[in-house]
Coordinates of C-alpha atoms in Angstrom, one line a residue:
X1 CA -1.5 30.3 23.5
X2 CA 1.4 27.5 23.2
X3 CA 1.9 26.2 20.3
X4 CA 1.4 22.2 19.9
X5 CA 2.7 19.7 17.1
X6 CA 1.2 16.1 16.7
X7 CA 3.7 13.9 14.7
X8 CA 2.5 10.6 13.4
X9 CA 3.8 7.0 12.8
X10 CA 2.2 4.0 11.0
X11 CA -1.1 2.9 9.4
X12 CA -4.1 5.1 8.5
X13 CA -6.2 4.7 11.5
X14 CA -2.7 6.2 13.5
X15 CA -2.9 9.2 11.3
X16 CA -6.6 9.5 11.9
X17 CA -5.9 9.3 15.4
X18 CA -3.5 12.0 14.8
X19 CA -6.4 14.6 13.2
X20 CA -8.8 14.0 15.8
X21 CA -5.8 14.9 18.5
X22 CA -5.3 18.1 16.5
X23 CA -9.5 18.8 16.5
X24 CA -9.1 18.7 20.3
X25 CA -6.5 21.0 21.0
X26 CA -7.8 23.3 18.4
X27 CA -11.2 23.2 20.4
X28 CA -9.2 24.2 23.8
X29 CA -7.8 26.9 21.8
X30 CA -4.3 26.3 20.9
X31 CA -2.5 26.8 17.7
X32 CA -0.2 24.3 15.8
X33 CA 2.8 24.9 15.2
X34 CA 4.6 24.5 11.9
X35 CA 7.2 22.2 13.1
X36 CA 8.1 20.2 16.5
X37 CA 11.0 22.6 17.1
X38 CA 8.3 26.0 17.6
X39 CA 5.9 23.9 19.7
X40 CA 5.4 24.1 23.5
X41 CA 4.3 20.6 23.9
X42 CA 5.1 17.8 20.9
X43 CA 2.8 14.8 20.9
X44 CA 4.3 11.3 19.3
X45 CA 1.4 9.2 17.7
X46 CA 3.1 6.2 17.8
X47 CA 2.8 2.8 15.9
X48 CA 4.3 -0.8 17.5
X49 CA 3.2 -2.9 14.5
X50 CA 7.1 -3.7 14.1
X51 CA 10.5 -3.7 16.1
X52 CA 11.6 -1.0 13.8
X53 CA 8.0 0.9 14.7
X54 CA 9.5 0.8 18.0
X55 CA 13.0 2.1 17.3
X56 CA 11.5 4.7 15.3
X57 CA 9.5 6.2 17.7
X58 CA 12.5 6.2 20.5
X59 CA 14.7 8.0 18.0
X60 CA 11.9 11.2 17.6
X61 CA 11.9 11.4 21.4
X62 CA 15.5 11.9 21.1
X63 CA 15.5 14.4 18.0
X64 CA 12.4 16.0 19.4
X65 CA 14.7 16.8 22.9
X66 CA 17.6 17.7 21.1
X67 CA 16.1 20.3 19.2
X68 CA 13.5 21.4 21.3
X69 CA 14.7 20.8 24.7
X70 CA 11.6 23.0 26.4
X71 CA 9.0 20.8 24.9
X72 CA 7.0 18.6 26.7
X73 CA 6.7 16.0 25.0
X74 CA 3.7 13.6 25.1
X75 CA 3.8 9.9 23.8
X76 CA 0.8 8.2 22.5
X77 CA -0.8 5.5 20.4
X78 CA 0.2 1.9 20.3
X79 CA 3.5 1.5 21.5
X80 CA 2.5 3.7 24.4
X81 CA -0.5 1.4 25.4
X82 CA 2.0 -1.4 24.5
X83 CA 5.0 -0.5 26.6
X84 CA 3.9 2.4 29.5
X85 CA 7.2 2.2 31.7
X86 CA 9.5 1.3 28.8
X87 CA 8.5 5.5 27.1
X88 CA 8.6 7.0 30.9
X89 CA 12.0 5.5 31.5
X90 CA 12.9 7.9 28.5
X91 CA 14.7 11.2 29.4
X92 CA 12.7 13.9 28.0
X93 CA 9.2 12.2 28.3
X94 CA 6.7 14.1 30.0
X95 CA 3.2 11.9 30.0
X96 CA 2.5 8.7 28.4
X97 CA -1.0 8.4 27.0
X98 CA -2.0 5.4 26.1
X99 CA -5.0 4.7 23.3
X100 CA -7.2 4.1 26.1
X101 CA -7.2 7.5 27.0
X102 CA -6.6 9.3 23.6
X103 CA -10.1 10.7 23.6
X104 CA -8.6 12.7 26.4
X105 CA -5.5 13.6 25.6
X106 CA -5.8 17.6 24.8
X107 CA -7.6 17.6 28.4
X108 CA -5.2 15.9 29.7
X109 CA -1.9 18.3 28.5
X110 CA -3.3 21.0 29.2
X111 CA -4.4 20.5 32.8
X112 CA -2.1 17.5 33.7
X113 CA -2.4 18.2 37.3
X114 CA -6.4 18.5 38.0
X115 CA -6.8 15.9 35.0
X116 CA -4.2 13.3 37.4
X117 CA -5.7 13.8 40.6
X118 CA -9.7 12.9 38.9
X119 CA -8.0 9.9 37.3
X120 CA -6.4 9.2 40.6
X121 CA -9.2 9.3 42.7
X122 CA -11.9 7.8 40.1
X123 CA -9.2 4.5 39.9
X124 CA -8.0 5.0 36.3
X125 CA -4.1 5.8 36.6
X126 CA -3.0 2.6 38.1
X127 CA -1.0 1.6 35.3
X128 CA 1.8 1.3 37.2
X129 CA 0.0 -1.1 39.9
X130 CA -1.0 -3.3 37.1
X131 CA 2.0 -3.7 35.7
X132 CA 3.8 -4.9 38.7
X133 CA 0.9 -7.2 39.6
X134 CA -0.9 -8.2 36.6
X135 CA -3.6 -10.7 36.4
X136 CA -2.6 -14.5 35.8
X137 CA -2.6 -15.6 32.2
X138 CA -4.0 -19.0 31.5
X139 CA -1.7 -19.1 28.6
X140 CA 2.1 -17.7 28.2
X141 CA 0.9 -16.3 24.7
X142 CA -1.8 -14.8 25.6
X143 CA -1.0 -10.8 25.6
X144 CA -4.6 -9.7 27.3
X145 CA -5.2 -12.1 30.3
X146 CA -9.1 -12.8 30.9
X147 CA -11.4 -9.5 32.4
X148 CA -8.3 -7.2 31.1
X149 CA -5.1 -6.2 33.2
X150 CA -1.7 -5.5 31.8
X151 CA 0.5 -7.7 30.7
X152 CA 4.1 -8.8 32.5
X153 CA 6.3 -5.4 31.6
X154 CA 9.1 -8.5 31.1
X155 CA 7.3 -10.7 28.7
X156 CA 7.1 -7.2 26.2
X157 CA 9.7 -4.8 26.6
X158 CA 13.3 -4.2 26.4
X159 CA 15.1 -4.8 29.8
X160 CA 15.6 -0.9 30.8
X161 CA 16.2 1.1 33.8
X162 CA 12.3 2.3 34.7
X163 CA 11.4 5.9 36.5
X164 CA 7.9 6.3 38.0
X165 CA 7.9 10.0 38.6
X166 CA 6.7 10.6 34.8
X167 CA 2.8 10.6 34.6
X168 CA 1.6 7.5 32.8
X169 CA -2.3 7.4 31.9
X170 CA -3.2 4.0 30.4
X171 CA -6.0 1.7 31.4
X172 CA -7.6 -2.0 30.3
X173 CA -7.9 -1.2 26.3
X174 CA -10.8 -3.8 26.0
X175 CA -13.1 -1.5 27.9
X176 CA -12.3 1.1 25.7
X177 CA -15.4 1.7 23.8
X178 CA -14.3 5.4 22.3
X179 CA -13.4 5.9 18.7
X180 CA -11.8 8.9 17.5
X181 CA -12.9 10.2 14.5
X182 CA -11.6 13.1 12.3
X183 CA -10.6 13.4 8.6
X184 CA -6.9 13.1 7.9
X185 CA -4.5 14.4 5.2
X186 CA -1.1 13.1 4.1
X187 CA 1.0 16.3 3.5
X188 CA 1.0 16.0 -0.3
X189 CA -2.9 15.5 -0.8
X190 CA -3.8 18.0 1.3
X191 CA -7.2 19.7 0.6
X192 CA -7.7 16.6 -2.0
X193 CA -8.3 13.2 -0.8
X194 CA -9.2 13.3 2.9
X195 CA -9.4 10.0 4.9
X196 CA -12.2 9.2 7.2
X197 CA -11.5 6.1 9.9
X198 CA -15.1 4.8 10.4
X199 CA -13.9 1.7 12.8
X200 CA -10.9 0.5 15.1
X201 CA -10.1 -2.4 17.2
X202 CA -10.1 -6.2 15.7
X203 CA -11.3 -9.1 17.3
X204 CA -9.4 -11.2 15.5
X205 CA -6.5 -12.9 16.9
X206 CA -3.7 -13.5 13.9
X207 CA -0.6 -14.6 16.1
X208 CA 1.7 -12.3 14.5
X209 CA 0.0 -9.2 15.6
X210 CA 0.0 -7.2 18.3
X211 CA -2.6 -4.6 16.9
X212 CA -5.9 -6.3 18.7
X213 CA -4.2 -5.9 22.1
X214 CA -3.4 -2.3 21.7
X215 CA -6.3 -1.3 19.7
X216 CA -9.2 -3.2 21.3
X217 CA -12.0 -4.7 20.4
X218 CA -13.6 -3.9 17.3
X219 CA -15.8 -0.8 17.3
X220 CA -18.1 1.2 14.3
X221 CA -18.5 4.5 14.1
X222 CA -22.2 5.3 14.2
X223 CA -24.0 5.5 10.8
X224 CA -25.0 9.1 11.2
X225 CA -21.4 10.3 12.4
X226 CA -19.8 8.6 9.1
X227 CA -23.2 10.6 6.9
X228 CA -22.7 14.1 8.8
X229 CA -18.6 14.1 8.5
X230 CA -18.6 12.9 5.0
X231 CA -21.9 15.9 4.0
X232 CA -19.4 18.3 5.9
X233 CA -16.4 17.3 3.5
X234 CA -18.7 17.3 0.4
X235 CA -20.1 20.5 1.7
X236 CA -16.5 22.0 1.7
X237 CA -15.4 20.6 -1.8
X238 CA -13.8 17.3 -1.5
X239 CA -14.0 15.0 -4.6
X240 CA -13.1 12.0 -3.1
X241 CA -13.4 10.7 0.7
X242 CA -11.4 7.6 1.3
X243 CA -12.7 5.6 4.0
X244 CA -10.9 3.0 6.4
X245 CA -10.2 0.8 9.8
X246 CA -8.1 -1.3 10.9
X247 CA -10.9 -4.1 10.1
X248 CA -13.0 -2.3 8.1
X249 CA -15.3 -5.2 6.5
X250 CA -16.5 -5.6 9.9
X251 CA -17.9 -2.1 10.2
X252 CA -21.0 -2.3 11.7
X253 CA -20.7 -5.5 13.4
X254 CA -20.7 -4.9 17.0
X255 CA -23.9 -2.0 16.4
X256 CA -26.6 -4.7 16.9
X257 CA -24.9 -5.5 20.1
X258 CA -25.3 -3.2 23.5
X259 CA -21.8 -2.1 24.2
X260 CA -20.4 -3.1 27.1
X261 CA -20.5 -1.1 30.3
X262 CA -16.1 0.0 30.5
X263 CA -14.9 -0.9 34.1
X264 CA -13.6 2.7 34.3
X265 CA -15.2 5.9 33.2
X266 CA -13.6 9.1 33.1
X267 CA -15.4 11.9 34.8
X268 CA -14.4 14.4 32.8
X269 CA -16.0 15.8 29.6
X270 CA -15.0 14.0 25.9
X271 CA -13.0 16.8 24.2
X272 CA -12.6 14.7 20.8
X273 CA -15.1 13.8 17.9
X274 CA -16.6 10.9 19.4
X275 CA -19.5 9.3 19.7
X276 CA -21.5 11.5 21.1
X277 CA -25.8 10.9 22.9
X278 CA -27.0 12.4 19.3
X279 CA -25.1 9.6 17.9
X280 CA -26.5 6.7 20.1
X281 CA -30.0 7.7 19.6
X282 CA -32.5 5.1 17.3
X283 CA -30.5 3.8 15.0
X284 CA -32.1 2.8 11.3
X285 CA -32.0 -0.6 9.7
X286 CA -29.0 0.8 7.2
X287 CA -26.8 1.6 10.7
X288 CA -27.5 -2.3 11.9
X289 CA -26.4 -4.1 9.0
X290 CA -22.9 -4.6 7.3
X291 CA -20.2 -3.2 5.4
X292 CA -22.1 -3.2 2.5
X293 CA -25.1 -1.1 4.2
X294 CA -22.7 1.8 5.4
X295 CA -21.6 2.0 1.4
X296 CA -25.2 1.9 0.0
X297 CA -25.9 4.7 2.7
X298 CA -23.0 7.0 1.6
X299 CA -24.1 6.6 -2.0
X300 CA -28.0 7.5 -1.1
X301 CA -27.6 9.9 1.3
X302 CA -24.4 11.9 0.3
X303 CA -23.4 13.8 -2.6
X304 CA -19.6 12.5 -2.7
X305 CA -18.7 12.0 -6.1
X306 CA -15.8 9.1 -5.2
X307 CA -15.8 7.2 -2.5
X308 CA -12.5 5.1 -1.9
X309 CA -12.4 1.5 0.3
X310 CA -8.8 0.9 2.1
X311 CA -8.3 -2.4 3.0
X312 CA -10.7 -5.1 3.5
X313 CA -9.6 -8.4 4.7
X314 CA -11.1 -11.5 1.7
X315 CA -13.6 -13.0 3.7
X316 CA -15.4 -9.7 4.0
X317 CA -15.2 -9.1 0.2
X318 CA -18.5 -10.5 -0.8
X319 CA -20.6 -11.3 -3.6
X320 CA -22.9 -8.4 -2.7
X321 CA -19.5 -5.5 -2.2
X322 CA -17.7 -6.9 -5.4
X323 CA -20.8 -5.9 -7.6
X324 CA -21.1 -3.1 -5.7
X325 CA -17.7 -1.6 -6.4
X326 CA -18.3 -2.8 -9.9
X327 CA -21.3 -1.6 -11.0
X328 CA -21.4 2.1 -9.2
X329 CA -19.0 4.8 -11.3
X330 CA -19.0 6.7 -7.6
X331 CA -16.6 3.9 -6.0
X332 CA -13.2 4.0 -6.9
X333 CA -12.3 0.6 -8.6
X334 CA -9.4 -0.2 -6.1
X335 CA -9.5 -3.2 -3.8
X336 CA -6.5 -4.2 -1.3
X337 CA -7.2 -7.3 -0.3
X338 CA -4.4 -8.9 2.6
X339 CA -3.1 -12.0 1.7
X340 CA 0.1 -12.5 4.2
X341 CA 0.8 -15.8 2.8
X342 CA -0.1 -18.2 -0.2
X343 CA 1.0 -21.2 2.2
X344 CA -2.1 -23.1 4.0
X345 CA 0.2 -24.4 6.6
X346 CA 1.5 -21.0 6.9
X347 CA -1.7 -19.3 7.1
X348 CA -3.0 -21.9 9.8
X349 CA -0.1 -21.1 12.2
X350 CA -0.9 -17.6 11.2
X351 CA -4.3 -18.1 12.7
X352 CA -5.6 -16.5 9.0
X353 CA -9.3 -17.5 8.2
X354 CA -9.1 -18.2 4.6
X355 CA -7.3 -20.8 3.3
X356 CA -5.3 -20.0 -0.3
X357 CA -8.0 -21.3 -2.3
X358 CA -10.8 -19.3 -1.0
X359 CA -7.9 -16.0 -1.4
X360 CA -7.4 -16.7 -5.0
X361 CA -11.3 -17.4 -5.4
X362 CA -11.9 -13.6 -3.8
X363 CA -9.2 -12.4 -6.3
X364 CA -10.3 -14.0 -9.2
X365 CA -13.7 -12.8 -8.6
X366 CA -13.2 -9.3 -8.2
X367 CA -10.7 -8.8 -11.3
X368 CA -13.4 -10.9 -13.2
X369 CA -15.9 -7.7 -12.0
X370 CA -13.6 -5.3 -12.9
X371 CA -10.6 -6.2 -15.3
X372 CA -9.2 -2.6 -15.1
X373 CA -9.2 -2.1 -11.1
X374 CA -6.1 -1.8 -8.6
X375 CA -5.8 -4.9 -6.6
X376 CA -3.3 -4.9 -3.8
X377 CA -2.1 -7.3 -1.2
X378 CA -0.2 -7.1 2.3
X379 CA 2.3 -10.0 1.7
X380 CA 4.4 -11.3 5.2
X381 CA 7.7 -13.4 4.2
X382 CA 9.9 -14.9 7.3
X383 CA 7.0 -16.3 9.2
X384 CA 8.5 -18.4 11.4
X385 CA 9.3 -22.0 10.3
X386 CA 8.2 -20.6 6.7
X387 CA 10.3 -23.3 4.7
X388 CA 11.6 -22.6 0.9
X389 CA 8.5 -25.3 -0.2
X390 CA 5.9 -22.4 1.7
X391 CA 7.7 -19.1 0.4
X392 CA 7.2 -20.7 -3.1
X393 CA 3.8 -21.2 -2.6
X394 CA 3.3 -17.5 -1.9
X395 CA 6.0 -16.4 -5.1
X396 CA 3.6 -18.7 -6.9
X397 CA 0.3 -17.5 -6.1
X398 CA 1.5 -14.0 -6.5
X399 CA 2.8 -14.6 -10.0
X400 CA -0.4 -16.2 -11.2
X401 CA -3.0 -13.9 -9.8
X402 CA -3.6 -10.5 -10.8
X403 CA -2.0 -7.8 -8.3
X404 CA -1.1 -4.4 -9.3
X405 CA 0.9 -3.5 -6.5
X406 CA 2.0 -5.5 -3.5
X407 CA 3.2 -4.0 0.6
X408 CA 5.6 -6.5 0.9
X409 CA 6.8 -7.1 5.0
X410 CA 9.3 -9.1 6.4
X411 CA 8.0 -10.9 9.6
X412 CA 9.1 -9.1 13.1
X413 CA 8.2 -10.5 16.4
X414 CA 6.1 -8.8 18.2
X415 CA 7.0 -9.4 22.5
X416 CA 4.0 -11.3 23.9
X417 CA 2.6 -12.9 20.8
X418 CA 2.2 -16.8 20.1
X419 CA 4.1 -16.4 16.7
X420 CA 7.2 -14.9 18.9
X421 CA 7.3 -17.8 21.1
X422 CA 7.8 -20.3 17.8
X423 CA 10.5 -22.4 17.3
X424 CA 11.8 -22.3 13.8
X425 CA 12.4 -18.2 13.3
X426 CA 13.6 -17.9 10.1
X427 CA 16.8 -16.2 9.7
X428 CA 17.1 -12.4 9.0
X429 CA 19.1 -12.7 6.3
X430 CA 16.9 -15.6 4.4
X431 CA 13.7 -13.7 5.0
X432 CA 14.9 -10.3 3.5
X433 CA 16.2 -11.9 0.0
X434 CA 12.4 -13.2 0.2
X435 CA 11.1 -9.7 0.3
X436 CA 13.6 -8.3 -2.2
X437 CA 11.9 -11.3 -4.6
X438 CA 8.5 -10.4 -4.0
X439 CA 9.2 -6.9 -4.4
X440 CA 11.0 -7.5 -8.1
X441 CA 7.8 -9.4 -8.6
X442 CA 5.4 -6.7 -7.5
X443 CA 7.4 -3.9 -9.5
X444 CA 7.6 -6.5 -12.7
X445 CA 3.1 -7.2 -12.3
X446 CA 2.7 -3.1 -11.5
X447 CA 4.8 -2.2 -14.4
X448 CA 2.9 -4.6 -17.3
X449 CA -0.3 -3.2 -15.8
X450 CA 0.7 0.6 -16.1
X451 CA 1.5 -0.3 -19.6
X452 CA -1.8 -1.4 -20.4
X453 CA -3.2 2.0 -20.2
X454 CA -0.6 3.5 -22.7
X455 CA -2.6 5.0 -25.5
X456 CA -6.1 4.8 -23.1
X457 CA -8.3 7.7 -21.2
X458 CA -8.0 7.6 -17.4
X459 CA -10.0 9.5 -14.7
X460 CA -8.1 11.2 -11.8
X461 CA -8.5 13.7 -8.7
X462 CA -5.6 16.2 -8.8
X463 CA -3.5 16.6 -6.2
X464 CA -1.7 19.4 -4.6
X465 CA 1.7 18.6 -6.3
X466 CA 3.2 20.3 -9.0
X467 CA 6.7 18.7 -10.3
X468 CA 8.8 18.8 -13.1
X469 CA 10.7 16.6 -15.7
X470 CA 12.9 16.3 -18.8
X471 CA 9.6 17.2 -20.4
X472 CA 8.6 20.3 -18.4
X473 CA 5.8 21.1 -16.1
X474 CA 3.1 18.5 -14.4
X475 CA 0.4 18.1 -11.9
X476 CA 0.6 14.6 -10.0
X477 CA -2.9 13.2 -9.9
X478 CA -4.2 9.7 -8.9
X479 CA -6.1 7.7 -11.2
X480 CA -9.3 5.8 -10.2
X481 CA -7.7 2.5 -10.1
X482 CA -4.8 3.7 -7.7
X483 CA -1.9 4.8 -10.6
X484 CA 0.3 7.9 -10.1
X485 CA -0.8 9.9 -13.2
X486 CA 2.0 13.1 -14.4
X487 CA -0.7 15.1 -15.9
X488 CA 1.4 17.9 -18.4
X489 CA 0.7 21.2 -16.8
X490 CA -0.7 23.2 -14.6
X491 CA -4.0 22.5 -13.1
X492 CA -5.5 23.3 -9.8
X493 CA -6.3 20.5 -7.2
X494 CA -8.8 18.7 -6.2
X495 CA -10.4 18.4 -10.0
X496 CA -11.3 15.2 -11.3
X497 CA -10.9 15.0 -15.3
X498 CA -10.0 12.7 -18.1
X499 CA -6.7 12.1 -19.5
X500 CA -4.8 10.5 -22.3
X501 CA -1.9 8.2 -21.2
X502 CA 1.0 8.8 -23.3
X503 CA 3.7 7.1 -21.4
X504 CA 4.8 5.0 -18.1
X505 CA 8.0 7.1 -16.8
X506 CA 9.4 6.3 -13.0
X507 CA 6.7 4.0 -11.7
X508 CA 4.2 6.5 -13.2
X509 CA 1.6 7.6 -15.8
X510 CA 2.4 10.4 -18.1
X511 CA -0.5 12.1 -20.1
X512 CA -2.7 14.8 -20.9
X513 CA -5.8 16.3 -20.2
X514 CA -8.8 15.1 -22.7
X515 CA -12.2 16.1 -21.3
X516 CA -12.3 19.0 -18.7
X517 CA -13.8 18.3 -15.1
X518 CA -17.5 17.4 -15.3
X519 CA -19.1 15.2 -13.2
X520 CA -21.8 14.6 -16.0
X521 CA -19.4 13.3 -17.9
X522 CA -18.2 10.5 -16.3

């Protein structure tokens, strides 16, 4: 059978994306190739959260062509919903699936033709239609206008020469009501730390992002979905399951609501892992609740012996999930926590719903829990009209609270957004020596707090790295708080143990095993 390569870009819930596309071509019976160049058809997972997402994504269409010149290639994920005609107009691309029709995508490759004339005929290609005549927008900022439609091709893309004869399968993304779902490993963890997306979609509206209107609305993966995938991991020897969204506090949210009916269903047969009638059946009072319900239920009705949180945004870090994390040894003690600016005013044009003082309150509270956990932050600098007096509010903040690590991001307009539409941008040049000072910060906090462990036992999973130094061999491991741990030696993956820090060397632990793997003993 041909040979096909999926090729991610971006956050987590893009390389989730990116497993469950590889579960659905393995289930039509094709093999994946080793690299883009040996595949027959070369699908682009594609991220839009930044101009330079964009570019990104352009430039492996053109290396993908270049070396593989037989390939179809296939473009997906958000730039694609974003910017349909923009990717045709691209020599070398062959269909444009947009995440509204993701959960279709293997069907759609691999039977292009019969899968284009059911869409055709059931209504649901008419991207192209829609584009030329979208519906009027009460609002030049708004991206979505009201009841769906596309957006004005001019008011988000580049100005480019567009072709129509490529096949281009995207639809209204706030009827979407799919959710892919399939564990997902970065290259170097493989077999180790697998990821599990268990929502997608936001329904918030920060106007710097571009995320809600390519993602949709907010959407949980059904409680007994998240219980079977993460038994099936457990049953095949994982340690640790890291789970994740793109607003992943609100897990759960939109279950006590009836979804709403999409205004175009695909005839066809769902390929992918989603939610399936099994799924949809009675739920239980756990699967209606909140975040903190779909923790407690892993706890009580899996076996997984660490269970990882990605980001959670601070008004969804409660009283009730701070003790939680704190008080069970099963949770690894890790909490990113987005901040994006320590400026009220900045945070109000941001359309954030905290304000500073309720984000250092969160902070302070969960460090107070647990004085030895990993707290993180997504920091934005450049925000336009961000003046030196707000940018020194945020160096402030930062310096006085108790981060371990920072993602630092200089602002980029995103085409269609209110925040791109603001007077005030701040200049390029000013904005990065703003991220180059909060990275020296970040690197300054993450340093004294690696040093703090000198001398002390850590627990850590092994990973499926082996490296070596002045000092001769080591496994890399990550600790429970979120520190890169050289552990000297050889030692298979995937094993949790204990080990003595000796040393901070190149942004990482260096120490030894103490106390072999043994669950009892932690």
């Amino acid at each position: 059978m041909p040979g096909y390569y999926v090729e991610n870009f971006g956050c987590r819930a893009t390389q989730a994306d990116g497993a469950a596309l590889e579960r659905q071509f393995e289930e039509r019976g094709l093999a994946r190739a080793s690299n883009p160049g040996q595949a027959s058809v070369v699908i682009l997972n594609t991220c839009t959260v930044t101009a330079a997402a964009d570019q990104d994504a352009r430039a492996a269409i053109r290396r993908v062509r270049r070396q593989n010149p037989g390939a179809e290639i296939v473009v997906t994920g958000c730039y694609a919903q974003r910017a349909p005609e923009e990717i045709a107009a691209l020599p070398g691309v062959s269909l444009v699936i947009g995440n509204s029709h993701k959960h279709q995508l293997a069907e759609i490759v691999t039977d292009t033709s019969g899968a284009k004339a059911r869409a055709e005929e059931n209504g649901v290609i008419a991207a192209l239609q829609a584009l030329r005549h979208p519906k009027a927008s009460s609002s030049p900022n708004r991206l979505a206008p009201e009841g769906g439609g596309f957006v004005p091709l001019g008011d988000l893309t580049e100005n480019r020469e567009r072709r129509t004869e490529n096949s281009i399968f995207v639809s209204d993304i706030f009827a979407h009501t799919e959710l892919l779902a399939a564990p997902v490993f970065d290259a170097a963890n493989e077999r180790t730390r697998p990821n599990l997306k268990v929502q997608d979609g936001c329904d918030n509206r920060c106007s710097f992002c571009v995320i809600p209107y390519v993602r949709g609305q907010s959407r949980s993966l059904e409680m007994r979905q998240i219980i079977r995938e993460v038994n099936g991991l457990v049953e095949s020897g994982y340690r640790e399951v890291v789970i994740s969204g793109i607003n992943l506090g609100r897990w759960g949210r939109d279950l006590n609501v009836k979804p709403r009916t999409p205004n175009l269903r695909p005839q066809t047969p769902d390929l992918s892992q989603t939610q399936t009638p099994e799924v949809r059946g009675p739920r239980s009072d756990a699967a209606l609740g909140t975040f903190e319900s779909l923790v407690h239920t892993i706890l009580s009705e899996t076996a997984l012996e660490k269970l990882r949180i990605s980001s959670v945004e601070p008004m969804d870090w409660s009283d009730e999930l701070i003790s939680l994390v704190a008080s069970s040894p099963r949770i690894a003690k890790h909490a990113h926590v987005p901040m994006q600016s320590g400026s009220d005013a900045v945070l109000r044009r941001m359309h954030r719903k905290y304000r500073p003082w309720h984000y250092r309150e969160k902070i302070e509270k969960i460090r107070a829990a647990m004085p030895t956990a990993a707290i993180g932050a997504d920091v934005m600098v450049g925000f336009p009209g961000e003046t030196d007096a707000e940018f020194e509010s945020t160096h402030r903040m930062i310096e006085e609270l108790s981060f371990t690590y920072l993602h630092v991001f200089t602002y980029s307009a995103r085409p269609g957004t209110p925040a791109a539409a603001m007077t005030n941008q701040v200049p390029v040049h000013i904005a990065r020596e703003r991220n180059r000072v909060l990275r020296e910060l970040a690197a300054e906090k993450k340093l004294g707090f690696m040093r703090g462990f000198v001398g002390k036992a850590v627990e850590a999973i092994t990973l499926n790295v082996i490296g070596h130094d002045d000092s001769g061999e080591f496994t890399e491991a990550l600790t429970d708080n979120y520190l890169k741990l050289r552990l000297r030696g050889r030692h298979e993956a995937n094993q949790w143990l204990r080990a003595r820090v000796e040393d901070v060397v190149d942004g990482a632990l260096v120490g030894v095993e103490t106390i072999t793997d043994q669950s009892a003993q932690r």
